[in-house]
Structure formats: C-alpha cells, structure tokens
PDB file of C-alpha atoms in Angstrom:
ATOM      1  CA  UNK A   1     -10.127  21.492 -19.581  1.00 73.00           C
ATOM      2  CA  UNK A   2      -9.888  19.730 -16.364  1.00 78.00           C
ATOM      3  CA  UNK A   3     -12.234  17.241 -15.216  1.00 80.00           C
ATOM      4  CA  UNK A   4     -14.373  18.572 -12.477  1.00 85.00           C
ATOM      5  CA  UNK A   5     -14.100  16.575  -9.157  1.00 82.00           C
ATOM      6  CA  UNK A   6     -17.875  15.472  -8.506  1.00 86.00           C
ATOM      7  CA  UNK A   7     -17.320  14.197 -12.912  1.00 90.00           C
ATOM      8  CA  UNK A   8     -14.474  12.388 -11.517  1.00 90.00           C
ATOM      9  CA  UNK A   9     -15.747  10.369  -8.911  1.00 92.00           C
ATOM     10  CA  UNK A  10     -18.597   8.957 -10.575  1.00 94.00           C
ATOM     11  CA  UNK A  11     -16.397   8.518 -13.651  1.00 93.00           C
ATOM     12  CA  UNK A  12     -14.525   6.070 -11.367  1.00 95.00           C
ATOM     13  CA  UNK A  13     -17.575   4.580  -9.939  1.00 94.00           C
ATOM     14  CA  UNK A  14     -18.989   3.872 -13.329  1.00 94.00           C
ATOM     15  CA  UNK A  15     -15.742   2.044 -14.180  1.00 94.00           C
ATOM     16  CA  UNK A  16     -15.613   0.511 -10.620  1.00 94.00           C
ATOM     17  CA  UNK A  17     -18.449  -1.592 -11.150  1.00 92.00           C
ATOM     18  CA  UNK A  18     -18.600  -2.516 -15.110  1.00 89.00           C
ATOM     19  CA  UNK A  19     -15.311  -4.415 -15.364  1.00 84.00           C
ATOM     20  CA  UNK A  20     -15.366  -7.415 -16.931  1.00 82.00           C
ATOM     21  CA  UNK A  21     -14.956  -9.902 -14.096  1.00 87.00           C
ATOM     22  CA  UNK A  22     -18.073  -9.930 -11.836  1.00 91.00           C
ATOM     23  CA  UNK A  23     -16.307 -10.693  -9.043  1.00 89.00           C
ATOM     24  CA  UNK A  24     -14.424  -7.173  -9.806  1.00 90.00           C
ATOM     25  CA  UNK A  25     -17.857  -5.074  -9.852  1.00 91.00           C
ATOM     26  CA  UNK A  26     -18.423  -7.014  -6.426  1.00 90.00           C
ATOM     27  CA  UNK A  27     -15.049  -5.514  -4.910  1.00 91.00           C
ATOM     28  CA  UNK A  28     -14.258  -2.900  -6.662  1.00 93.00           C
ATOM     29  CA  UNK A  29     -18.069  -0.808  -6.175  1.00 93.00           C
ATOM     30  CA  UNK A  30     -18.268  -1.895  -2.852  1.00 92.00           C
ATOM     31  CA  UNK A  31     -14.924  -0.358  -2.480  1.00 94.00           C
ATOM     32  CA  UNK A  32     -15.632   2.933  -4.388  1.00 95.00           C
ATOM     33  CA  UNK A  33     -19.004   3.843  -2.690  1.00 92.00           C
ATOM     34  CA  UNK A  34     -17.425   3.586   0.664  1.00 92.00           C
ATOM     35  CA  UNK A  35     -14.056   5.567  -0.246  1.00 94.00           C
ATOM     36  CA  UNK A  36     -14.089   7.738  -3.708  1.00 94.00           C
ATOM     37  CA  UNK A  37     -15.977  10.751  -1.853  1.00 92.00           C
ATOM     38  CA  UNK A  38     -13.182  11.011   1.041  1.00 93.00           C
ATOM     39  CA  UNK A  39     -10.259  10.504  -1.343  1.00 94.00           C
ATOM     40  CA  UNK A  40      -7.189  12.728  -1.595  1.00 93.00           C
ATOM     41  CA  UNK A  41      -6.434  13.533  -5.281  1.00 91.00           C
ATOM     42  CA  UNK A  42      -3.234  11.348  -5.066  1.00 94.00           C
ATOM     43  CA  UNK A  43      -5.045   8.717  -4.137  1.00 95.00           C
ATOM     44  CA  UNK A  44      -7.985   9.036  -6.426  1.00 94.00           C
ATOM     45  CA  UNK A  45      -5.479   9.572  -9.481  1.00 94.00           C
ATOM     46  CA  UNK A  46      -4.140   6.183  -7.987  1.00 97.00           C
ATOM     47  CA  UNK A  47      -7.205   4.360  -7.886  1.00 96.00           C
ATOM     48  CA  UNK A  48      -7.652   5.949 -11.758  1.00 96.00           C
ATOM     49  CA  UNK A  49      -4.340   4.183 -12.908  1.00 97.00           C
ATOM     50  CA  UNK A  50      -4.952   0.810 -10.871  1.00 97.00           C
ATOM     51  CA  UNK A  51      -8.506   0.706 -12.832  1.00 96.00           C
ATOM     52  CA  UNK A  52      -6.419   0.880 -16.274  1.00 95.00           C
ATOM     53  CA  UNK A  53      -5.312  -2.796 -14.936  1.00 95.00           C
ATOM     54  CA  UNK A  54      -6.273  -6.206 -16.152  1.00 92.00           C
ATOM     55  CA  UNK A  55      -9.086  -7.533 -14.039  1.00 91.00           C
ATOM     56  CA  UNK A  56      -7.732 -11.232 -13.873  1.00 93.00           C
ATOM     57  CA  UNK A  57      -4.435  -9.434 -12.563  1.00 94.00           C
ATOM     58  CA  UNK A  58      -6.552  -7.095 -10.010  1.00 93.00           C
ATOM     59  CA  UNK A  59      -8.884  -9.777  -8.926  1.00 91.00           C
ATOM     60  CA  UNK A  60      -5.249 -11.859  -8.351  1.00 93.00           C
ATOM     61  CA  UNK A  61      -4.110  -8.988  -6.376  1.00 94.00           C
ATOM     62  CA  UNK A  62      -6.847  -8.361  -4.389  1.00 91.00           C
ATOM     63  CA  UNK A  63      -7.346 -12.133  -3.652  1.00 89.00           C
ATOM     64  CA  UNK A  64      -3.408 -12.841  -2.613  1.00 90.00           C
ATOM     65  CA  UNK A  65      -2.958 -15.008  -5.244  1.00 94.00           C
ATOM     66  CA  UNK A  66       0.401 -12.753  -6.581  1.00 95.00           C
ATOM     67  CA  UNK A  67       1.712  -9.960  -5.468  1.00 95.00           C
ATOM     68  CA  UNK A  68       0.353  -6.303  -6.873  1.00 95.00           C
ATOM     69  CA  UNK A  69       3.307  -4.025  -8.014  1.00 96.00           C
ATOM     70  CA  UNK A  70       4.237  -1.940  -5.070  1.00 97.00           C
ATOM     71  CA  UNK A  71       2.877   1.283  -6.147  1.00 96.00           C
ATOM     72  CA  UNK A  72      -0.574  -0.503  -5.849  1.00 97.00           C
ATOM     73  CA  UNK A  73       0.189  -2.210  -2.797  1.00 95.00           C
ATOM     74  CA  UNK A  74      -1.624  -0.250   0.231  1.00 95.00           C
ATOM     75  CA  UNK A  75      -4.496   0.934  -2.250  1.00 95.00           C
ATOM     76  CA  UNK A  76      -4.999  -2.688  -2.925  1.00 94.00           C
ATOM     77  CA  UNK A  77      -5.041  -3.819   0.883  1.00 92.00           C
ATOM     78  CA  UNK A  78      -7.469  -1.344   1.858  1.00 93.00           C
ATOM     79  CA  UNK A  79      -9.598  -2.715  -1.125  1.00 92.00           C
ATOM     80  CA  UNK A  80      -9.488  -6.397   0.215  1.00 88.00           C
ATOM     81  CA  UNK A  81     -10.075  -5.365   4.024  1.00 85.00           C
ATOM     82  CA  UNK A  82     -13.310  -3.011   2.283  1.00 77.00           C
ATOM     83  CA  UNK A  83     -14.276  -6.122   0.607  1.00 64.00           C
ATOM     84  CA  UNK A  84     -13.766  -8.257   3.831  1.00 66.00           C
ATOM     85  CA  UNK A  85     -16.329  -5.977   6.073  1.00 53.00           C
TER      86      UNK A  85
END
C-alpha cells in the first residue's frame, strides 16, 4: 500500500529533525518546514534517500567540508542557502 502524501511529509519531518547530530535537527527542520510541502515527488523521494545518510557525512556536506556525491549535490545547496537565511 502506498504511503499517502500528507504521511509522507511529516514522516520526513519527523526524521528531519531527530538525527543524531544537533546541528543536523538545526538544518535539516529548518530546511523541511520551509520546503517538504512544495516538493515534487522526485525531489521528496530525494530528500528520503539523502536522510538514509550518515549525519557526520551530511553535516560535512552541508558545511563544505567534502564534497556530497553528485546526485545530492543541488538538494544539498539549497539546504545550506535554507540554513543561511
């Protein structure tokens, strides 16, 4: 049975801010309140697989310490420049 869109969303807000880096609920729930509702499905099934990453990886991403693998790339700009506001 497929997950129902409005499930979704705060499935991925619930995850957005209870990582296990502060820092990370800081970013990444700042980030998800201000984009989940407008997402496209590609892009929300995106943001899904990027939360399935490490948060000392993300939060290295995010920060510019190393560079994200490319399929995360964009998603993870718009995160810092959301973070930046």
């Amino acid at each position: 049975m497929p997950e129902i869109p409005e499930h979704r969303i705060k499935r991925l807000s619930m995850r957005s801010m209870r990582r296990g880096i502060k820092e990370m609920d800081i970013i990444l729930s700042a980030y998800a309140d201000a984009e989940l509702p407008r997402m496209s499905e590609d892009k929300i099934a995106l943001y899904d697989a990027l939360l399935d990453e490490n948060d000392q990886d993300l939060y290295s991403w995010v920060t510019g310490q190393t560079i994200p693998p490319e399929r995360f790339q964009y998603l993870l700009g718009e995160i810092a420049q959301t973070f930046q506001k």
